[in-house]
CSV table of C-alpha atoms and ligand atoms in Angstrom, one decimal:
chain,number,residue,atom,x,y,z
H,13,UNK,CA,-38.9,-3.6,84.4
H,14,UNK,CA,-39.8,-6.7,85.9
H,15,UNK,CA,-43.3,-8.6,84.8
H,16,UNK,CA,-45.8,-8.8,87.0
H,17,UNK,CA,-46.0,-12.8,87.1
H,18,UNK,CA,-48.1,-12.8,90.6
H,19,UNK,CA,-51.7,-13.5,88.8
H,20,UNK,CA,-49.8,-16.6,87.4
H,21,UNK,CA,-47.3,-17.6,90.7
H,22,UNK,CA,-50.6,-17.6,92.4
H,23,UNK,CA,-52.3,-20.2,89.9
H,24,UNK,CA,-49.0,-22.5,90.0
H,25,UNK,CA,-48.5,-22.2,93.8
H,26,UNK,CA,-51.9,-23.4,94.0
H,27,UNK,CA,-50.6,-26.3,92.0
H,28,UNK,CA,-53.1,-26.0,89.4
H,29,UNK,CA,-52.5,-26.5,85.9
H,30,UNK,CA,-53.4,-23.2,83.5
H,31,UNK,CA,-56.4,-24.3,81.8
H,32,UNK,CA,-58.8,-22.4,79.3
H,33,UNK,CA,-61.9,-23.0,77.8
H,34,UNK,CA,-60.7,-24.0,74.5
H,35,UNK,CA,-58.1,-26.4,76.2
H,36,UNK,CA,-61.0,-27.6,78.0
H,37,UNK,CA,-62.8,-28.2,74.7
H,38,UNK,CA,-60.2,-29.4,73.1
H,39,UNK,CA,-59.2,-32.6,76.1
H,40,UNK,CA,-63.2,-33.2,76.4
H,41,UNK,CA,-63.5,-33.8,72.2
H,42,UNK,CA,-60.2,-35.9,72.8
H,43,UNK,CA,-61.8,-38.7,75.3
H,44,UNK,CA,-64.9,-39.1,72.8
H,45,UNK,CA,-63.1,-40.7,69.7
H,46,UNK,CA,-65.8,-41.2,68.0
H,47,UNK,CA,-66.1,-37.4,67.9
H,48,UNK,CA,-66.2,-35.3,64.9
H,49,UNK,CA,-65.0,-31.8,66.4
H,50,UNK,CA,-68.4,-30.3,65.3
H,51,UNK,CA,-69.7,-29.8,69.4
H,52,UNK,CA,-66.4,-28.3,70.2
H,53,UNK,CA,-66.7,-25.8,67.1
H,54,UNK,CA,-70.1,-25.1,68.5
H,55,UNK,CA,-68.5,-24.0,71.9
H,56,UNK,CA,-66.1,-22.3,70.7
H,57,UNK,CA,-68.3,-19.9,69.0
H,58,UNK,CA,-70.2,-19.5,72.2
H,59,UNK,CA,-66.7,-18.9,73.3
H,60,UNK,CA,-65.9,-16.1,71.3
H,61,UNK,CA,-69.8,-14.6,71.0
H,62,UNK,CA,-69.3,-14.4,74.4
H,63,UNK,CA,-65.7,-12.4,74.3
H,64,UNK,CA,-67.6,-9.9,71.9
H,65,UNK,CA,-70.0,-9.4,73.4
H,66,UNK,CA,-68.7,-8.3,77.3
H,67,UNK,CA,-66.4,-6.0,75.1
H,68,UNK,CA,-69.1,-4.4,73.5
H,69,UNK,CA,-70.8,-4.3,77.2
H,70,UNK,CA,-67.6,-2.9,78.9
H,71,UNK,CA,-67.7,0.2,76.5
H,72,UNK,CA,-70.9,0.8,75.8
H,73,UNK,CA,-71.7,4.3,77.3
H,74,UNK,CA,-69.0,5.3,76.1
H,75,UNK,CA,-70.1,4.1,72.4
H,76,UNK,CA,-73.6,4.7,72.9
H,77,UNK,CA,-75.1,1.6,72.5
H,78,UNK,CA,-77.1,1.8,75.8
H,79,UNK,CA,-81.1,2.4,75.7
H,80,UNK,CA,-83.6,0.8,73.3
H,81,UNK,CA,-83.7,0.6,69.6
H,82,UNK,CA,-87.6,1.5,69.7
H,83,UNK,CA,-88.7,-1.8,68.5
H,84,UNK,CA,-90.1,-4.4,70.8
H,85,UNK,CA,-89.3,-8.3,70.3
H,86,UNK,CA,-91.7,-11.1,69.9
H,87,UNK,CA,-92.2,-11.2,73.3
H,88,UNK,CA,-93.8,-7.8,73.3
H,89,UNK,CA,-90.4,-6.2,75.0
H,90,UNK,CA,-88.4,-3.1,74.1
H,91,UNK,CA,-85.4,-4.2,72.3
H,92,UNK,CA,-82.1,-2.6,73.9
H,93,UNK,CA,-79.6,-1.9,71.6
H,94,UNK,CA,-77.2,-4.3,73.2
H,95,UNK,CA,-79.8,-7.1,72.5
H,96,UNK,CA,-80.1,-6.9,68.9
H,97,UNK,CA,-75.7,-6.6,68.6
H,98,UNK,CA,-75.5,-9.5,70.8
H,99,UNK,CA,-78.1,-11.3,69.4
H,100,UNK,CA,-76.4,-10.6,65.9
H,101,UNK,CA,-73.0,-11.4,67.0
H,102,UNK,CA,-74.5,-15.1,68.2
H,103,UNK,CA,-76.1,-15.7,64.9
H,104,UNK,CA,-73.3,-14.8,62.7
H,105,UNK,CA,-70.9,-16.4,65.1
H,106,UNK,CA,-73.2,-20.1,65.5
H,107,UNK,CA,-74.2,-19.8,61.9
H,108,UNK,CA,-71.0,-20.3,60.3
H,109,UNK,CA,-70.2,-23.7,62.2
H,110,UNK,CA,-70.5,-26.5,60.3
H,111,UNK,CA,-72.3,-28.6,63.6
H,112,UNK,CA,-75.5,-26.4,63.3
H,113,UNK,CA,-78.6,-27.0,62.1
H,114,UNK,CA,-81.3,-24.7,63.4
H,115,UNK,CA,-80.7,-21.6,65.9
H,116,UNK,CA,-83.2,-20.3,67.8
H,117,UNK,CA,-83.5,-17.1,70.0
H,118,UNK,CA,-85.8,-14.7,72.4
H,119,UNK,CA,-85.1,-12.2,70.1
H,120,UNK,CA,-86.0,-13.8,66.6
H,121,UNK,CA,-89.6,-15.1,66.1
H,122,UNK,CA,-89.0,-18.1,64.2
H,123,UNK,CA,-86.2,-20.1,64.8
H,124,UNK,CA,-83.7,-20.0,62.3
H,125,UNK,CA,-82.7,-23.1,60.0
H,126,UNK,CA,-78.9,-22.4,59.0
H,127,UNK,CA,-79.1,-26.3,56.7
H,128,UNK,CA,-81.7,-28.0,55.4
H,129,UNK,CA,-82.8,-31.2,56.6
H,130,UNK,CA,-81.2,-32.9,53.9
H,131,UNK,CA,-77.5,-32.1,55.0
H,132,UNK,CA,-76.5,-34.9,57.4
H,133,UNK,CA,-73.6,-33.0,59.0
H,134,UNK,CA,-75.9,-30.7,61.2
H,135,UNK,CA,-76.3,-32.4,64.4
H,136,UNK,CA,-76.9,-29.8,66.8
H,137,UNK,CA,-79.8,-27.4,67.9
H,138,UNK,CA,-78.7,-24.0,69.5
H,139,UNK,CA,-81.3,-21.8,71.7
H,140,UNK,CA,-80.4,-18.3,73.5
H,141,UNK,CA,-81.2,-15.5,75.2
H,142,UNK,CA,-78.5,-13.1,74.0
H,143,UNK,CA,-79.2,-10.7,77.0
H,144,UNK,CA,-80.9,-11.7,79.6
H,145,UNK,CA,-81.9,-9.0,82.1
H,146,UNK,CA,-80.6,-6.3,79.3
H,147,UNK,CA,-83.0,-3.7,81.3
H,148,UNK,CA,-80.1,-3.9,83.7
H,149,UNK,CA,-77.6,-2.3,81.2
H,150,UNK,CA,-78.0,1.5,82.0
H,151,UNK,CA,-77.7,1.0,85.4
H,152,UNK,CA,-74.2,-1.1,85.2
H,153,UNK,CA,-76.1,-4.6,86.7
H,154,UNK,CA,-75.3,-7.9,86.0
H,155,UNK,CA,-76.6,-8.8,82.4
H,156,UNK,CA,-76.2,-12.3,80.7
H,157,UNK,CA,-76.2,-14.6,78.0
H,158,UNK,CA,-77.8,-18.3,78.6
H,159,UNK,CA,-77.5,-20.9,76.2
H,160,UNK,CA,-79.1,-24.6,75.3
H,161,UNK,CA,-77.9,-27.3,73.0
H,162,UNK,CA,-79.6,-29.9,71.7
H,163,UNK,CA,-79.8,-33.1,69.1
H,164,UNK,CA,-80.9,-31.9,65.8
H,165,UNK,CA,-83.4,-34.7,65.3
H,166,UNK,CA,-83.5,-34.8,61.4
H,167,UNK,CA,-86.5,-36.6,61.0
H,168,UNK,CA,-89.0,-33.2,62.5
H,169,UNK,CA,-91.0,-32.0,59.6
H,170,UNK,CA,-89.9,-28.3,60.8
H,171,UNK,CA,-87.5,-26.4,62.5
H,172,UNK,CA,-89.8,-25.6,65.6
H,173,UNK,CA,-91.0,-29.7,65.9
H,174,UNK,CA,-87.2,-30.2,66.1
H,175,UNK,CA,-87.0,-28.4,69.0
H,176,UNK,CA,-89.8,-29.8,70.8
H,177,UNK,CA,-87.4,-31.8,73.2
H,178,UNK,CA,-87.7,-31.8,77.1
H,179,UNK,CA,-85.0,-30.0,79.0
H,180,UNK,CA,-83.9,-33.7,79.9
H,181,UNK,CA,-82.8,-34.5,76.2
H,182,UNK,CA,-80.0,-31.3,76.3
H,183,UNK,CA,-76.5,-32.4,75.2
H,184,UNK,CA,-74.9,-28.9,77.2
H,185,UNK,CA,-75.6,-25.7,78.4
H,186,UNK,CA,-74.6,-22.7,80.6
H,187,UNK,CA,-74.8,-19.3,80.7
H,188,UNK,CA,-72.2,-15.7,80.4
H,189,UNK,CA,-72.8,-13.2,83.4
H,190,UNK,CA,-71.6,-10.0,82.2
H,191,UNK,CA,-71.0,-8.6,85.9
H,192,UNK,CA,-67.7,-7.7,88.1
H,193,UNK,CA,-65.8,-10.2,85.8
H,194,UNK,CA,-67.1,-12.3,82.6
H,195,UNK,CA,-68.0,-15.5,83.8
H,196,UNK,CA,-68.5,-18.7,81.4
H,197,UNK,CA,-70.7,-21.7,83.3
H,198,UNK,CA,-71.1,-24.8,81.5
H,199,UNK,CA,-71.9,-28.0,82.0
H,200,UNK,CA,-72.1,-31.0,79.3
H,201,UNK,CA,-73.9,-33.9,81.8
H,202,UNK,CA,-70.6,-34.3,84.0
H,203,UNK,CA,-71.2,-31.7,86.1
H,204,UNK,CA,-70.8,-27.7,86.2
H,205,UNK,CA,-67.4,-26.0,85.5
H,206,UNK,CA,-66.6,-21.8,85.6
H,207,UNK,CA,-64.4,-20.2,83.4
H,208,UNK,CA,-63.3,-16.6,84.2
H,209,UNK,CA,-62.1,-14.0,81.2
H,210,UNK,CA,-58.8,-12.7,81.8
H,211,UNK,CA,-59.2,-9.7,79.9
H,212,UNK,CA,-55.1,-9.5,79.7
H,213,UNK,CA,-54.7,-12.2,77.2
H,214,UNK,CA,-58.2,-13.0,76.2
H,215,UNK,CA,-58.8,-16.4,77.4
H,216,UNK,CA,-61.4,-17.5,79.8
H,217,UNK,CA,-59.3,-19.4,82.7
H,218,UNK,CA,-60.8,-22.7,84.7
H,219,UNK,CA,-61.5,-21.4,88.2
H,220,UNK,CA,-63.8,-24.2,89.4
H,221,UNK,CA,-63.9,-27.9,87.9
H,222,UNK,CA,-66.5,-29.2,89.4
H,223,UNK,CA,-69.4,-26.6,91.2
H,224,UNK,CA,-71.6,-27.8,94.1
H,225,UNK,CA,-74.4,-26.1,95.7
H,226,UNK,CA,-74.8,-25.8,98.9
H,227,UNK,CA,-78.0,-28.1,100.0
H,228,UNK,CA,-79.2,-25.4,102.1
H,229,UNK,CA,-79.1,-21.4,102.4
H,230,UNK,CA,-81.9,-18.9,104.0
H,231,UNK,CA,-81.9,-16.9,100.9
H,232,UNK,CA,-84.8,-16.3,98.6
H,233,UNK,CA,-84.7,-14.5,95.3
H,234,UNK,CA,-88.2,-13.1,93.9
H,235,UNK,CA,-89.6,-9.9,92.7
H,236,UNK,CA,-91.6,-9.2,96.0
H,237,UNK,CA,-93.6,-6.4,94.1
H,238,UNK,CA,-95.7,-9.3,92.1
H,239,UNK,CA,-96.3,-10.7,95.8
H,240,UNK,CA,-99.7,-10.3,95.7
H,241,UNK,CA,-100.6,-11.9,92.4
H,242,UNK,CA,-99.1,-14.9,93.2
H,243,UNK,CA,-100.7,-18.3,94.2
H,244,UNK,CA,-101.5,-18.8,97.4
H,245,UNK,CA,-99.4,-21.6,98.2
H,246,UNK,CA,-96.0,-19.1,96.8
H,247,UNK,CA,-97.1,-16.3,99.6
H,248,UNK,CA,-97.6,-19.4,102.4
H,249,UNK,CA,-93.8,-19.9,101.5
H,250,UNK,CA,-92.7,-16.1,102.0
H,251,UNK,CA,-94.6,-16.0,105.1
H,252,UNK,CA,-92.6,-18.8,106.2
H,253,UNK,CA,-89.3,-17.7,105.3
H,254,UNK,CA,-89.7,-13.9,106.9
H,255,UNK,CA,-90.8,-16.0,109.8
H,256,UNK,CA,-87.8,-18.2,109.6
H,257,UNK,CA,-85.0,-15.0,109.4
H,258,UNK,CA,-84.3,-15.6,105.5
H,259,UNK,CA,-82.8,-13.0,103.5
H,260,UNK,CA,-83.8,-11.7,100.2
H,261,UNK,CA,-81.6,-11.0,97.5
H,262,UNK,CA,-83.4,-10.0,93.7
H,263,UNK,CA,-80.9,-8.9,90.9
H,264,UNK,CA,-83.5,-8.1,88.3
H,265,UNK,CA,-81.4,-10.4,86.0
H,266,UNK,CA,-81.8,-14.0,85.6
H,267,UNK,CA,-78.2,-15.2,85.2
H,268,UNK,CA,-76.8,-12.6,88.3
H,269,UNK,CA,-79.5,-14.4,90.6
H,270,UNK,CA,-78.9,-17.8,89.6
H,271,UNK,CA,-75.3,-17.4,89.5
H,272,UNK,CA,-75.2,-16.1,93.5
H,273,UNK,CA,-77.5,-19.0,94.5
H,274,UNK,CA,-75.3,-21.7,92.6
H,275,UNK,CA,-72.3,-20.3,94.5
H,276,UNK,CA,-73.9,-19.3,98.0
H,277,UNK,CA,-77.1,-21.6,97.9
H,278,UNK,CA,-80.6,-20.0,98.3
H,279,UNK,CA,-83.8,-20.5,96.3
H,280,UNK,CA,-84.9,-18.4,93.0
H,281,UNK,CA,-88.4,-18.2,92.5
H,282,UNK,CA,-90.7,-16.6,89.3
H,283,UNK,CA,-94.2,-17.8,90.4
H,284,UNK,CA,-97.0,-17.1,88.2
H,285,UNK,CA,-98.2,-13.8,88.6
H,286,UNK,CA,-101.5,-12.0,87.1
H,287,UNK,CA,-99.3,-10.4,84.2
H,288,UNK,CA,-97.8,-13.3,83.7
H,289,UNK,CA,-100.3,-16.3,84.2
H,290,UNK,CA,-98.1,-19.1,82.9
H,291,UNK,CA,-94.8,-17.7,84.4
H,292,UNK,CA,-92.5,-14.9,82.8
H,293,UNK,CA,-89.8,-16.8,82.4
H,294,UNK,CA,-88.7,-18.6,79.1
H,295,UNK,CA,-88.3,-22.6,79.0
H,296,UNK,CA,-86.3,-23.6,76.1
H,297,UNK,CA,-83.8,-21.2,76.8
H,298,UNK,CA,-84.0,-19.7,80.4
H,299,UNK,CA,-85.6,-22.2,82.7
H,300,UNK,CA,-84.0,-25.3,80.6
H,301,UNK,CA,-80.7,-24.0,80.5
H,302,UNK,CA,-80.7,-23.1,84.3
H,303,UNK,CA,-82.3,-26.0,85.1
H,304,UNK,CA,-79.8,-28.5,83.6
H,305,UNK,CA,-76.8,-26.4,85.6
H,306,UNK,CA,-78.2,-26.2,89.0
H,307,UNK,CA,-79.5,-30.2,88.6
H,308,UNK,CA,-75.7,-30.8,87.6
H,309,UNK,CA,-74.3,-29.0,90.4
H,310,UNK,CA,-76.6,-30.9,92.9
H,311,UNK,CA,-79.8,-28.8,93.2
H,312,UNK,CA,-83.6,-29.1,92.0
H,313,UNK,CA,-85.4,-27.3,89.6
H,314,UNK,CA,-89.2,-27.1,89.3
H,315,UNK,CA,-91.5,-25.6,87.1
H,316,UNK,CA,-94.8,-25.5,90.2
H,317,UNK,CA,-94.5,-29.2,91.1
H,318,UNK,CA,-93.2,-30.4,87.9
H,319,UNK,CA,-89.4,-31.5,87.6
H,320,UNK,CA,-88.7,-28.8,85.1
H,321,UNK,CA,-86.4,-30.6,82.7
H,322,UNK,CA,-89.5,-33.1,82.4
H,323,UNK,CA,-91.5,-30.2,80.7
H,324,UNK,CA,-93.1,-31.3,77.7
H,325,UNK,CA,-92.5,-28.1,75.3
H,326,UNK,CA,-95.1,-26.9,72.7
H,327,UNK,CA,-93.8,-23.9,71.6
H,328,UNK,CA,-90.1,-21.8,70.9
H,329,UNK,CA,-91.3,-18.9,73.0
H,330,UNK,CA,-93.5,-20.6,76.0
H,331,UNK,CA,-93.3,-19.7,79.6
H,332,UNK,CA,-92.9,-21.2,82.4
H,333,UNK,CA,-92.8,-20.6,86.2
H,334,UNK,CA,-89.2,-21.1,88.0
H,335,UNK,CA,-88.7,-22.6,91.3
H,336,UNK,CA,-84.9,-23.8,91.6
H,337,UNK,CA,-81.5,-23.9,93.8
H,338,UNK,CA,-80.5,-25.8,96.9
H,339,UNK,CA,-82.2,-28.7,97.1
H,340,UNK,CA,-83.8,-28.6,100.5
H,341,UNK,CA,-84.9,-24.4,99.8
H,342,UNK,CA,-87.0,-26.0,96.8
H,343,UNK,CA,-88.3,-28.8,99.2
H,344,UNK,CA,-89.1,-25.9,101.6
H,345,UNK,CA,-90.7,-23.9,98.4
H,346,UNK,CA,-92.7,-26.9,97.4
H,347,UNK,CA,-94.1,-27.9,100.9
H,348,UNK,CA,-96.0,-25.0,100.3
H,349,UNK,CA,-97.2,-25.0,97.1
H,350,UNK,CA,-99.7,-27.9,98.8
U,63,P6P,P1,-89.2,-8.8,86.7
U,63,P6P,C1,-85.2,-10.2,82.6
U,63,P6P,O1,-86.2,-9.4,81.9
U,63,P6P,C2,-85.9,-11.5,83.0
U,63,P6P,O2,-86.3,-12.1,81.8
U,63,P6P,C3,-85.0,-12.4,83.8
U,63,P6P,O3,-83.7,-12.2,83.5
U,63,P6P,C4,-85.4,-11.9,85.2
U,63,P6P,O4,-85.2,-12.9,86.2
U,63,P6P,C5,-86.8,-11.5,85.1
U,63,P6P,O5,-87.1,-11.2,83.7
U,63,P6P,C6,-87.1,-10.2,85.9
U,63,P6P,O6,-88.5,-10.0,85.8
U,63,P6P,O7,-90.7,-9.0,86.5
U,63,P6P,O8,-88.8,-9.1,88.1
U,63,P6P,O9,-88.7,-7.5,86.2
């Protein structure tokens, strides 16, 4: 029996070379030389968190890891069982790199300090959501993982001052969509590349090197059932947009919206609402995160009429309200906001 080499005549008739994540790694620790190895270790076990994880995903109906564990998280949510394993598979994965200092997630209270401040190998700060949107699972949506690294600065009296950095200061970040295909996005300050898993060998393959939004797109994305809690100027901008033929699109699930809107262009919005005064949305590692990508690939990001990534944080587990995507929909979201 033949192989079936199309998948791969169709990468090299495109001329591209076959390039992974890890080789990707790998060539971007080769043009630092003063580096050390210890970033690259760091992404790797993203890498491979990542891996585990869509595989427990893929199966988990049929391993009955779907529905909640009956505990709710420090942000008052019901845990799914696919939280706590992903979140457990990040810490165990993270916290055996030598790079890492403290770890912090949505679903751990205090952020986690894997070396004391005395070692002065631990350069690195790692924040994540393990599941974003993981309401999404029993219904078979797009789920994801969203991460955020940054300096471990050794001179914070604690763990939590440490991470009191503005989105600005992060060294790389990205996220995992968990939807039609495993998707890795991630961007290190030189713009945003997209790795796809190929489940048939294990590796997740370069597909775009170098992302661009599109500056404009009549497509919002907003949980229209919080419409009228939101601030005047928010429900000015929807009654321009129905007025100007826009479309809505609203996945439920941070990383599946922002995704779309990075590839197709468009606008994501999480205004402040009445249950949510300050925003539902997460900074330090949801809006941050996001932020950093979409700036990279050549859109804006605001938190109201703040440049997001200038957010001053006080706290791990703050909130914040999310206006980001092309950059003319913001500009057309933030002529409104007055
Ligand atoms: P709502 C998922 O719970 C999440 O944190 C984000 O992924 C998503 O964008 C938002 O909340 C959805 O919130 O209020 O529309 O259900």
């Amino acid at each position: 029996m033949t192989p079936d080499t199309s998948a791969l005549s169709a990468h090299l008739t495109r001329g591209d070379n076959l390039v992974t994540l890890q080789s990707h790694i790998l060539a971007e620790e080769a043009r630092h030389p003063g580096a050390t190895g210890t970033f690259s270790w760091i992404l790797s076990a993203l890498s491979i968190s990542a891996k585990m994880i869509a595989a427990r995903i893929r199966r988990a109906r049929l391993s009955d890891v779907l529905g909640n564990v009956g505990t709710d998280n420090v942000q008052g949510e019901q845990q799914q069982k696919l939280d706590v394993i992903a979140n457990e598979i990040l810490l165990r994965c993270l916290g055996s790199r030598s790079g890492v200092a403290v770890l912090a997630s949505e679903e751990n209270d205090e952020p986690i300090v894997i070396q004391s401040d005395a070692d002065k190998g631990r350069p690195y700060c790692v924040l994540f959501d393990p599941l974003d949107g993981s309401s999404n699972l029993d219904v078979c949506g797009g789920v994801g993982t969203i991460f955020s690294i940054l300096r471990h600065d050794r001179r914070a009296p604690t763990a939590q001052a440490a991470l009191m950095q503005r989105g600005a200061e992060q060294v790389a970040a990205g996220y995992v969509l968990y939807g039609s295909s495993t998707v890795f996005v991630l961007t290190t300050g030189t713009g945003v590349r997209m790795f796809v898993l190929d489940p048939a060998v294990g590796a997740f393959m370069l597909v775009e090197d170098n992302i661009r939004i599109p500056a404009t797109s009549k497509s919002y994305s907003v949980n229209e059932g919080h419409r009228k809690s939101f601030p005047a100027g928010y429900q000015r901008y929807l009654d321009w947009a129905q007025d100007n033929g826009y479309s809505s699109r609203y996945a439920g699930a941070m990383v599946a919206d922002v995704h779309r809107i990075l590839l197709k262009g468009g606008v994501f919005l999480y205004p402040p609402t009445a249950k949510a005064p300050d925003g539902k949305l997460r900074l330090m590692y949801e809006a941050n995160p996001m932020a950093f990508v979409i700036e990279q690939a050549g859109g804006k990001a605001f938190a109201g009429k703040e440049r997001l990534l200038d957010v001053a944080p006080t706290s791990v587990h703050q909130r914040t309200s999310v206006v980001l995507g092309s950059a003319d929909e913001v500009d057309h979201v933030l002529a409104h906001l007055g």
